[in-house]
């Protein structure tokens, strides 16, 4: 295990913001897990970090950042499914491409979501009508409070919309080491979400779904290597049907997706765009000119600028539409996760 002191983090977060960690630990062998307690000081904040694609470092981290670089993919096969055991440090986009190259469908809607496999269950990543939850079999992790290596089944992970037990009851207590996936051989396309609705169920292949998703994502979302960002900054809010109908009367173009008997999910990007924030800037921070849900680093942006912009957008949307936006990305303060 490598141990670096006062380590810069700008290259370890896709926002590209300047920050540093008091200590940086690089884990690349599962056998090193037993040594963790000896290198972490008592009461020292610990932040496991994958690809850094869903975090905003709001200030220097006064603790240990643990880079999870565990690698490896194992496959078991039954008559009904392929069962994958994937180490947490594997790249999620690379995993999706690998499964498709092997003829395994099931993850194609989630192609090009940045980050590592270990981060996927924390956020219950999702895109284009599919979440990780229905493909997840189990999650292996190190309990940082006891040093015990544990496994939770998918049902025990309490998956929700961009949510899981790892963001709730077990928040800050786990280091995910591997994820189990179940990919059914009787593949069924998930095409309910635009623009995938243009594809035909009886003719489409997993590869074709993946290619369309890649085209859409690369067209609409900025490449973090060219323009610093962490993808969607806010969750799509869920409001009551009554609230939705009231807003719909005032704004007939408001989209909505029924998710429950009295629940409608509405796109956060619509509110931000409608409030006039698309393309706006604050110092080095800004709202992407083509996708209002993405805040970007135009170069040398400071965390304070991104936070001020994010708060201003949220206050404005709430004042104009009565809808409160909640960050999807993790905001990291000096000793751990903070709120907007």
C-alpha atoms as one frame of an Amber mdcrd trajectory, in Angstrom:
protein
   0.000   0.000   0.000   1.339   3.389  -0.995   1.042   6.202   1.550   1.466
   9.829   0.451   1.282  12.865   2.733  -0.238  16.233   1.761  -1.240  14.790
  -1.589  -2.906  16.883  -4.332  -6.375  15.734  -5.420  -7.011  17.826  -8.538
  -6.171  14.881 -10.818  -8.322  12.526  -8.741 -11.652  14.335  -9.194 -13.322
  14.951 -12.537 -14.307  18.487 -11.527 -10.564  19.194 -11.545 -10.743  21.413
  -8.462  -7.600  22.116  -6.469  -7.604  20.408  -3.086  -5.295  18.202  -1.114
  -5.569  15.371   1.390  -3.607  15.146   4.604  -2.913  11.543   3.624  -3.470
   9.493   0.460  -3.626   5.694   0.653  -3.516   3.628  -2.534  -5.021   0.156
  -2.135  -4.283  -2.272  -4.985  -4.295  -5.667  -3.264  -7.078  -7.158  -1.147
  -4.430  -8.535   1.209  -3.657  -4.940   2.207  -7.065  -4.573   3.883  -5.724
  -6.052   7.111  -3.083  -3.305   7.278  -5.562  -0.432   7.073  -6.157  -0.015
  10.836  -2.429   0.450  11.397  -2.086   3.329   8.919  -5.217   5.248   9.863
  -4.928   7.381  12.972  -7.591   7.164  15.669 -10.575   9.397  14.835  -8.944
  10.348  11.535 -11.549  11.025   8.795 -11.443   8.418   6.028 -12.792   8.907
   2.502 -12.810   5.916   0.111 -12.515   7.243  -3.448 -13.038   5.513  -6.772
 -12.885   7.501  -9.986 -13.681  10.828  -8.330 -16.519  11.361 -10.832 -19.279
  12.048  -8.311 -17.588  14.283  -5.742 -16.943  17.955  -5.192 -14.026  18.693
  -2.856 -15.223  21.826  -1.081 -11.949  22.285   0.827  -8.781  20.391   1.731
  -9.543  17.007   3.293  -8.060  16.769   6.805  -7.881  12.995   6.845  -7.017
   9.984   4.708  -8.325   9.553   1.179  -8.294   5.860   0.261  -7.977   5.127
  -3.448  -9.595   1.788  -4.228  -7.652   0.183  -7.072  -8.651  -3.461  -6.533
  -8.887  -5.264  -9.892 -10.289  -8.483 -11.285 -13.378  -9.976 -12.947 -14.562
 -13.532 -12.292 -17.442 -15.181 -14.168 -19.598 -18.181 -13.288 -22.213 -19.435
 -15.679 -25.557 -21.167 -15.134 -28.204 -22.156 -17.640 -30.084 -18.941 -16.909
 -27.422 -16.301 -16.286 -23.854 -15.098 -16.129 -22.765 -14.374 -12.559 -20.001
 -11.785 -12.315 -17.794 -11.001  -9.323 -16.126  -7.671 -10.090 -13.470  -5.986
  -7.965 -14.377  -2.471  -6.851 -11.465  -0.724  -8.565 -12.493  -1.788 -12.064
 -13.694   0.956 -14.404 -17.468   0.873 -14.818 -17.454   1.991 -18.496 -14.764
  -0.596 -19.271 -16.808  -3.292 -17.514 -19.882  -2.532 -19.636 -17.795  -2.719
 -22.829 -16.205  -5.971 -21.615 -19.562  -7.650 -20.974 -20.882  -6.622 -24.388
 -17.730  -7.923 -26.097 -18.335 -11.250 -24.319 -21.925 -11.368 -25.576 -23.462
 -10.575 -22.173 -26.341  -8.117 -22.329 -27.906  -6.302 -19.399 -25.687  -3.287
 -18.652 -25.901  -1.500 -22.011 -28.175   1.317 -20.777 -25.524   2.180 -18.185
 -22.692   2.577 -20.654 -20.265   5.492 -20.253 -21.338   6.279 -16.689 -17.989
   7.401 -15.270 -16.425   5.995 -12.132 -15.526   2.644 -10.669 -17.557  -0.479
  -9.989 -17.266   0.072  -6.232 -19.022   3.430  -6.495 -21.952   2.019  -8.488
 -23.963   0.536  -5.584 -23.426   3.542  -3.300 -25.282   5.774  -5.733 -27.363
   2.992  -7.296 -26.268   4.433 -10.621 -28.879   4.694 -13.322 -29.534   6.029
 -16.800 -32.013   5.660 -19.642 -34.601   3.678 -17.713 -32.270   1.275 -15.890
 -30.586   1.278 -12.478 -27.903  -0.968 -11.046 -30.337  -2.512  -8.526 -32.024
  -5.109 -10.782 -28.636  -6.290 -12.069 -26.934  -6.417  -8.657 -26.662  -9.758
  -6.838 -24.591  -8.705  -3.803 -22.029  -6.203  -2.521 -18.866  -7.149  -0.616
 -17.315  -4.590   1.707 -14.944  -4.027   4.585 -16.700  -2.804   7.727 -14.416
   0.044   8.763 -15.783   0.031  12.306 -14.994  -3.632  13.004 -12.463  -4.649
  10.330 -14.827  -7.462   9.297 -15.327  -8.335   5.619 -19.044  -8.652   4.911
 -21.528  -9.294   2.108 -25.006  -7.832   1.628 -27.525  -9.196  -0.846 -29.135
  -6.739  -3.238 -32.304  -6.619  -1.131 -30.234  -5.849   1.969 -28.647  -2.867
   0.174 -31.952  -0.949   0.359 -31.527   0.492  -3.108 -33.553   3.584  -3.998
 -33.344   6.415  -6.484 -29.645   7.376  -6.350 -29.625   5.886  -2.880 -28.591
   2.818  -0.883 -27.763   1.625   2.612 -24.212   2.830   1.938 -25.484   6.418
   1.845 -27.786   5.929   4.816 -27.317   3.473   7.719 -23.777   2.498   6.687
 -22.654   5.922   5.537 -18.940   6.396   6.191 -18.553   2.897   7.625 -17.723
   0.827   4.559 -15.119   0.229   1.892 -16.731  -1.673  -0.964 -14.357  -4.331
  -2.275 -16.430  -6.129  -4.928 -19.852  -6.201  -6.565 -21.750  -9.275  -7.730
 -23.813  -8.916 -10.900 -26.393 -11.224 -12.464 -26.905 -10.872 -16.217 -29.780
 -12.974 -17.526 -29.220 -14.930 -20.744 -32.861 -14.353 -21.683 -32.037 -10.715
 -22.424 -34.795  -8.134 -22.589 -34.149  -4.644 -23.896 -35.072  -1.660 -21.718
 -36.281   0.935 -24.208 -38.884   2.911 -22.266 -36.747   6.036 -21.923 -36.232
   8.503 -24.769 -34.320   8.394 -27.069 -34.221   4.585 -26.856 -37.919   4.439
 -27.738 -36.935   4.754 -31.398 -35.475   1.225 -31.289 -37.595  -1.872 -31.999
 -37.831  -4.486 -29.213 -37.905  -7.430 -31.606 -34.857  -6.365 -33.608 -32.483
  -4.488 -31.309 -29.281  -5.928 -29.813 -27.466  -4.952 -26.590 -24.643  -3.521
 -28.682 -27.038  -1.263 -30.614 -28.536   0.039 -27.368 -25.064   0.770 -26.026
 -23.997   2.596 -29.173 -27.091   4.816 -29.123 -26.560   5.635 -25.443 -22.922
   6.474 -26.171 -23.948   8.780 -29.004 -26.499  10.588 -26.859 -24.207  10.918
 -23.838 -21.224  12.221 -25.815 -23.487  14.698 -27.626 -25.248  16.073 -24.543
 -22.693  15.709 -21.748 -19.247  17.342 -21.610 -16.141  15.174 -21.467 -14.547
  15.713 -18.012 -11.097  15.476 -19.564 -11.938  18.547 -21.657 -14.281  20.430
 -19.305 -14.245  19.604 -15.606 -17.575  18.349 -14.256 -19.143  15.612 -12.150
 -22.103  14.812 -14.395 -25.609  15.535 -13.160 -25.288  17.875 -10.196 -28.874
  17.511  -8.940 -31.308  14.619  -8.592 -34.549  14.717 -10.527 -37.076  15.711
  -7.843 -40.257  13.765  -7.112 -43.359  15.848  -6.387 -47.005  15.073  -5.673
 -49.455  14.651  -8.532 -51.346  17.710  -7.279 -48.187  19.847  -7.379 -47.343
  18.520 -10.823 -50.774  19.311 -12.228 -50.623  22.825 -10.791 -47.221  23.433
 -12.377 -48.402  21.851 -15.620 -51.212  24.390 -15.879 -48.700  27.214 -15.706
 -46.043  25.425 -17.784 -47.625  23.030 -20.319 -44.181  21.921 -21.547 -43.173
  20.497 -18.125 -42.352  16.775 -18.550 -43.268  14.287 -15.835 -42.932  10.575
 -15.178 -45.387   8.838 -12.842 -43.438   6.801 -10.269 -46.171   6.027  -7.739
 -49.854   6.477  -6.877 -49.277  10.120  -5.972 -45.740  10.708  -7.179 -44.393
  12.286 -10.348 -40.694  12.594 -11.143 -39.798  15.811 -12.939 -36.489  16.696
 -14.632 -34.289  19.032 -12.633 -32.706  20.241 -15.873 -36.073  21.609 -17.047
 -36.413  23.833 -13.973 -32.819  25.089 -14.189 -33.171  25.822 -17.899 -36.573
  27.454 -17.459 -35.154  29.675 -14.700 -32.583  30.950 -17.169 -29.414  29.388
 -15.751 -28.177  27.451 -18.766 -24.807  28.874 -19.862 -24.496  31.224 -16.866
 -21.120  31.650 -15.141 -19.825  32.601 -11.725 -16.079  33.084 -11.781 -14.566
  29.902 -13.174 -17.723  27.875 -12.497 -20.687  27.674 -14.816 -23.779  25.847
 -16.027 -23.144  23.851 -19.185 -24.529  25.564 -22.277 -26.148  22.380 -23.629
 -27.122  20.535 -20.426 -28.476  22.614 -17.561 -28.095  19.775 -15.065 -24.296
  19.850 -15.352 -22.146  22.390 -13.527 -18.691  22.803 -15.022 -15.208  24.098
 -14.295 -14.297  26.505 -17.081 -10.758  26.632 -15.741  -9.296  27.533 -12.354
 -12.750  27.410 -10.732 -12.771  27.511  -6.955 -14.955  25.230  -4.877 -16.565
  28.285  -3.270 -17.681  29.464  -6.721 -19.239  26.115  -7.583 -21.042  26.020
  -4.233 -22.312  29.595  -4.559 -23.576  28.839  -8.059 -25.257  25.618  -6.910
 -26.957  27.361  -3.981 -28.113  30.259  -6.147 -29.670  27.883  -8.668 -31.443
  25.938  -5.938 -32.829  29.069  -4.269 -34.001  30.494  -7.593 -35.745  27.273
  -8.672 -37.470  26.973  -5.309 -38.614  30.586  -5.424 -39.977  30.319  -8.965
 -41.444  26.809  -8.948 -41.699  25.697  -5.314 -39.444  22.708  -6.021 -36.352
  22.025  -3.903 -33.395  20.533  -5.762 -31.110  18.079  -3.961 -27.500  17.450
  -5.050 -26.797  14.096  -6.644 -23.041  14.459  -6.233 -21.266  14.138  -2.892
 -20.024  17.371  -1.339 -16.833  16.678   0.632 -15.755  19.003   3.428 -12.664
  18.915   5.623 -13.744  15.844   7.571 -16.362  14.179   5.402 -19.577  14.642
   3.467 -21.521  17.869   3.950 -24.833  19.266   2.685 -25.449  22.120   0.304
